[in-house]
Amino acid sequence: MDKTYQPEQIETRWYERWEADNRFAPSGSGEPYSIMIPPPNVTGSLHMGHAFQDTIMDTLIRWRRMQGHNTLWQIGTDHAGIATQMLVERKIAAEEGKSRHDLGREAFIDKVWEWKQESGGHITRQLRRMGASVDWSRERFTMDDGFYQAVQEVFVRLHEEELIYRGKRLVNWDPTLHTAISDLEVENRDQQGSFWHFRYPLADGVTTDEGRDHLVVATTRPETLLGDTGVAVNPEDPRYASLVGKFVELPLVGRRIPIVADEHADMDKGSGCVKITPAHDFNDYEVGRRQGLPLINVFTQDAAVLERAEAFDIQGRALPDIDPSLPGKYAGLDRFEARTTIVADMEALGLLEQVEAVSNTLPYGDRSGDVIEPLLTDQWFVAVESLARPAIEAVENGDIQFVPKNYENMYFAWMRDLQDWCISRQLWWGHRIPAWYDADGNVYVARSEAEAREKHGLPAELPLTQDEDVLDTWFSSGLWTFGTLGWPEQTPELATFHPSSVLVTGFDIIFFWVARMIMMTLKFTGEVPFKQVYVHGLVRDGQGQKMSKSKGNVLDPIDLIDGIALETLVEKRTGNMMQPQKAKAITKATRAEFPEGIEPHGTDALRFTFLSQATTGRDIKFDMGRLDGYRNFCNKLWNASRYVLMNAEGEDTGLGEEPVELSLADRWIVSRLQQTEAQVTRAMEEFRFDHASQALYDFVWNEYCDWYLELSKPVLWDEGARAAAKRGTRRTLVRVLEAILRLAHPMMPFISEEIWQRVAPLAGTLAMGEDGSIMNQPWPLAEEALIDDRATRDIEWLKGVIVAVRNIRAEMNIAPGKPLEALLTKGRPDDAERLKANRLFLSKLAKLERVEWLDDPEQAPLSATQLVGEMEVLVPMADLIDKDVELARLAKEIEKQEKLIGGIEKKLSNESFVAKAPEAVVEKERGKLADFEASRRLLVEQHEKIEAL
RNA sequence: AGGACCAUAGCUCAGUUGGUUAGAGCGCCACGUUGACAUCGUGGAGGUCGGCGGUUCAAAUCCGCCUGGUCCUACCA
């Protein structure tokens, strides 16, 4: 083995090997265990969130694979409609100076496919770097032929059941992207804005009770005035009761619009009158429906003012009787220009009563960054009510469990207040809606044009045109768990691996994706898509900030693995920015945080860091310090293995017929191994990867390396030690290490494999020359029979004495190597035997050349003293000791004991404590009190002796 | 406005059903290259567990209120 741990070569080498040996595919035997990867965007690249998520999934899959399950980790990518289309549009704009319209639909889509071919492999290559043991042979894409089939099938069947319908509805419209987007893609941002109070003159000479000739309405969006079709007052509002049924004359437009009574109007807000614009506001749309008001759309798809408005009833039928004319001066104005102009015009007319500054929230499209406009458009919808019910029940009755459980509430809250799902998008990239129209506008839904003709008996010569729109990306990814397994065909994979075992996902897409998957999957397979949902938090930077390009705090997982030079990192963070003015600050912050750039850490260390920070459900602040620490851990494991190999390779590791003798230390470490195995397994079962990684770390570093390896040295290096004892120690060294590697493998696949190849033959788990992989070895199973409490207590005693002596050396400034004598007072009955069994270890590890019992404490020489439980370790002072230092140390120790004694005495003198606390608790306190008092007595005696010197 | 989650050492975090001398890693201080490892070893300093109140013999842990933070949902005509 190389002297230093160098992850980069190990990692790529092993991944290629595993993949070539086809070790990721399902074994075909054992209980099925499957995970469907949340498909990353096909043109995306791996970010910290992916890396975190993939680590968790891979850890689960590798663990279950080792447990003997028939594991499938299904891989694939998502076509990601809007994101991908925008990316390619930007690319061709930059490279060719063309828009997608210049190219036309077909040519543009060809371009997207081209781009997919070119860059689609990027993220999957990065996934390999993370060590993800996905079954590449089954890789899917949400727009491949199979998915096309599944999507058509689902759409047509839902339509046949009238669960998909088409209608003219108010939707969130993105004026930049020219498409409807879902509520979930809308981001609400707080803004400072104005609230304009306008006067709307009453028509026909009517006046208010106070004699005014107008009503006052207020709005933050004056431009929508053009589309007002009513003014609402509260039915309970006495001020306006007499005006209900009368009219106002809409300023600037001149339309007569009714005053209606509707509970939407809040008497306590403003004047109590509300302008109603059913075609441009979601609340007003509902008021319009209730009051039978017409819908007047005044905007184009760019959210500019139309020349002539469009009037509809609530069913979306055109209303030819309404005068659609709008004042010509606004035609073509963008909504914000129109706003300014209209406010100015109202003011000129004396109709602007006041302008109030308010803070309000505005909806922004999360992709375009443009302000979203509610717009009346023709769209396709899924009626979700009947789909939601079973989806709610599946979680209620435990068929699907969320981990952590509190996300179930979030799910219920959303599912119980679900709006119909708008599934059409006015994009080109995506699954085109399988609906055809004839010249009269009749709609035919079918799996293909041919089927549409056949189904509806349409003559071949009747021209049909397919719907221009595509489906929401989440419509296809909602079919992910079963679509990837071959549905609508009833494939063996579907039978074996569905429902999947667990979905690993971020809380941010519970609504987008998880809820829809549950609905769609239950509907079409009658099964839940997954039995458990493990929800993880967001990966943030060390300060708890969201990582974003604009903040310049993005870390690339690959850079953490391979390392990156400072200059490259700065360039990466500041290049190609939307807001170049921030570059300077980002450069400065980056140089301050990473003065030397980022060192290579390797994939295993990164994975281990993620796992150690994966506490359920909350966001993680990525900690570079821990990454360094776990890279060191890999190095520790590496070097410990070197030690083991140096002592075991070419030696008898006790596999043959020769007698083997196990020392106390051997029995102790084997015992602790069993407990660690049980601990790690349990943590994995509970998705507590932080506990699993912690248990492994502790065992490897603090017990196996710090103590067991040290304890093995005297045995292996002592000329006089018996051959059987050496064999026993070698066998234990090797076997425990081999088990550690298997335990570590799901978390740290590369280093564990690399070392295991050398260690396994020595441990007898891999025949010499055999071609095996740790990936397919059994997961360590704790054996109750090997747990040895006696050995644990004995080793704890030994450690206590050694630490006490080291402590005295440090405090007294005695060189670590200087041989010392020690005296022990008799503590527990077993201690005599313990001393006998451990003389060798004490002499080597504590550098004690003589250890004796002190039979009569009265006869104790002047000594430095340290407590080990009830026992006292004395190192006779002779010329070694600084009197003042030792006195101070004893005084401090005495004070500590007294404080403890005081606390317990207080408890025990409390009658209610003695009366009400369980007997065992009281006894325990009494026991502690006795111990502390004994310790204090010994310390005080020593103190007095030294003081008298 | 409603709801969720969080607050433990300088930093990042553990802490099962209330009973622990409240832990780990990083950082810090001192000492140390003895034959796995300076990406290391040994020893040490550092916490009134956000605040107040309650339940209890006993609270970091359970309850209420408050403060601070993160996020979600809704509203803002």
mmCIF file of C-alpha atoms (C1' of nucleotides) in Angstrom, chain A residues 3 195 218-220 266 269 274-275 283 361 613 615 618 621 623 626 631-632 635-636 639-640 642-643 682 688 691 694 697 701 705 710 713 717 806-807 810 847 892 896 900 907 910 912-913 916 918 928, chain B residues 3-8 11-16 19-27 30-32 34-46 56-58 69-77:
data_model
loop_
_atom_site.group_PDB
_atom_site.id
_atom_site.type_symbol
_atom_site.label_atom_id
_atom_site.label_comp_id
_atom_site.label_asym_id
_atom_site.label_seq_id
_atom_site.Cartn_x
_atom_site.Cartn_y
_atom_site.Cartn_z
ATOM 1 C CA LYS A 3 2.290 5.432 2.281
ATOM 2 C CA PHE A 195 -52.049 51.702 -3.593
ATOM 3 C CA ALA A 218 -58.434 51.120 -4.507
ATOM 4 C CA THR A 219 -55.980 49.017 -6.456
ATOM 5 C CA THR A 220 -52.323 48.171 -6.754
ATOM 6 C CA ASP A 266 -64.528 43.784 3.171
ATOM 7 C CA LYS A 269 -60.934 47.880 4.230
ATOM 8 C CA VAL A 274 -63.903 46.809 -4.610
ATOM 9 C CA LYS A 275 -63.407 46.980 -8.341
ATOM 10 C CA ASN A 283 -60.489 36.541 -6.446
ATOM 11 C CA THR A 361 -46.178 40.691 -2.344
ATOM 12 C CA GLN A 613 -24.588 15.980 8.576
ATOM 13 C CA THR A 615 -29.876 14.761 10.462
ATOM 14 C CA ARG A 618 -33.556 20.013 8.575
ATOM 15 C CA LYS A 621 -24.936 23.895 6.734
ATOM 16 C CA ASP A 623 -19.050 22.429 7.012
ATOM 17 C CA ARG A 626 -15.877 18.393 8.811
ATOM 18 C CA ARG A 631 -10.687 13.150 4.798
ATOM 19 C CA ASN A 632 -8.362 12.670 7.769
ATOM 20 C CA ASN A 635 -6.333 8.646 5.982
ATOM 21 C CA LYS A 636 -6.531 7.158 9.463
ATOM 22 C CA ASN A 639 -2.782 3.944 7.793
ATOM 23 C CA ALA A 640 -4.335 1.619 10.308
ATOM 24 C CA ARG A 642 -1.120 -0.425 6.528
ATOM 25 C CA TYR A 643 -0.177 -1.337 10.054
ATOM 26 C CA ARG A 682 -30.030 0.232 13.636
ATOM 27 C CA ARG A 688 -30.024 8.182 10.946
ATOM 28 C CA HIS A 691 -25.523 8.211 13.913
ATOM 29 C CA GLN A 694 -20.562 8.610 14.002
ATOM 30 C CA TYR A 697 -15.921 6.849 13.211
ATOM 31 C CA TRP A 701 -10.581 5.902 15.538
ATOM 32 C CA CYS A 705 -6.819 2.659 16.302
ATOM 33 C CA GLU A 710 -1.631 -0.087 20.514
ATOM 34 C CA LYS A 713 1.888 -4.120 19.577
ATOM 35 C CA TRP A 717 6.486 -7.438 19.101
ATOM 36 C CA ARG A 806 -0.278 9.854 31.183
ATOM 37 C CA ASN A 807 -2.176 12.535 32.968
ATOM 38 C CA ALA A 810 1.547 15.726 31.481
ATOM 39 C CA LYS A 847 5.846 2.986 30.359
ATOM 40 C CA LYS A 892 -8.809 21.408 42.217
ATOM 41 C CA LYS A 896 -14.572 18.924 42.112
ATOM 42 C CA LEU A 900 -20.346 16.393 43.334
ATOM 43 C CA LYS A 907 -30.711 15.232 46.750
ATOM 44 C CA ASN A 910 -34.683 15.786 50.225
ATOM 45 C CA SER A 912 -39.606 13.594 48.770
ATOM 46 C CA PHE A 913 -36.761 12.413 46.604
ATOM 47 C CA LYS A 916 -40.888 9.170 45.617
ATOM 48 C CA PRO A 918 -37.607 4.736 42.316
ATOM 49 C CA LYS A 928 -22.118 7.516 43.826
ATOM 50 C "C1'" G B 3 -48.792 26.751 10.591
ATOM 51 C "C1'" A B 4 -44.131 23.963 10.777
ATOM 52 C "C1'" C B 5 -39.204 23.599 12.281
ATOM 53 C "C1'" C B 6 -34.987 25.409 14.929
ATOM 54 C "C1'" A B 7 -32.130 27.832 19.301
ATOM 55 C "C1'" U B 8 -26.856 22.895 23.488
ATOM 56 C "C1'" C B 11 -17.894 27.058 14.705
ATOM 57 C "C1'" U B 12 -20.844 22.611 12.706
ATOM 58 C "C1'" C B 13 -23.758 19.261 15.283
ATOM 59 C "C1'" A B 14 -25.334 14.571 18.614
ATOM 60 C "C1'" G B 15 -28.170 13.937 23.160
ATOM 61 C "C1'" U B 16 -33.770 7.283 22.731
ATOM 62 C "C1'" G B 19 -32.535 10.431 36.583
ATOM 63 C "C1'" U B 20 -25.499 11.310 32.325
ATOM 64 C "C1'" U B 21 -19.998 14.307 36.469
ATOM 65 C "C1'" A B 22 -24.166 17.231 29.217
ATOM 66 C "C1'" G B 23 -20.911 14.592 24.439
ATOM 67 C "C1'" A B 24 -18.261 14.492 19.251
ATOM 68 C "C1'" G B 25 -15.565 16.793 15.216
ATOM 69 C "C1'" C B 26 -13.247 21.303 13.855
ATOM 70 C "C1'" G B 27 -10.836 25.468 16.090
ATOM 71 C "C1'" A B 30 0.746 23.041 26.149
ATOM 72 C "C1'" C B 31 3.916 19.060 25.167
ATOM 73 C "C1'" G B 32 5.655 15.387 21.679
ATOM 74 C "C1'" U B 34 8.825 5.493 20.236
ATOM 75 C "C1'" G B 35 9.097 0.914 14.425
ATOM 76 C "C1'" A B 36 0.460 2.631 10.759
ATOM 77 C "C1'" C B 37 -0.544 7.735 10.500
ATOM 78 C "C1'" A B 38 2.090 15.410 11.712
ATOM 79 C "C1'" U B 39 -4.061 14.259 7.043
ATOM 80 C "C1'" C B 40 -0.562 12.200 13.642
ATOM 81 C "C1'" G B 41 -0.046 11.361 19.187
ATOM 82 C "C1'" U B 42 -0.697 12.827 24.557
ATOM 83 C "C1'" G B 43 -2.802 16.142 27.958
ATOM 84 C "C1'" G B 44 -5.835 20.547 28.681
ATOM 85 C "C1'" A B 45 -9.089 24.970 28.572
ATOM 86 C "C1'" G B 46 -14.064 25.983 27.018
ATOM 87 C "C1'" U B 56 -42.379 16.777 38.797
ATOM 88 C "C1'" C B 57 -38.836 14.025 44.160
ATOM 89 C "C1'" A B 58 -36.026 15.173 39.540
ATOM 90 C "C1'" G B 69 -33.975 32.668 13.291
ATOM 91 C "C1'" U B 70 -35.448 29.591 8.938
ATOM 92 C "C1'" C B 71 -39.324 28.032 5.949
ATOM 93 C "C1'" C B 72 -44.340 27.039 4.160
ATOM 94 C "C1'" U B 73 -49.475 28.540 3.318
ATOM 95 C "C1'" A B 74 -52.820 32.562 2.865
ATOM 96 C "C1'" C B 75 -53.938 37.769 2.227
ATOM 97 C "C1'" C B 76 -52.691 42.411 0.461
ATOM 98 C "C1'" A B 77 -59.451 44.530 -3.857
#
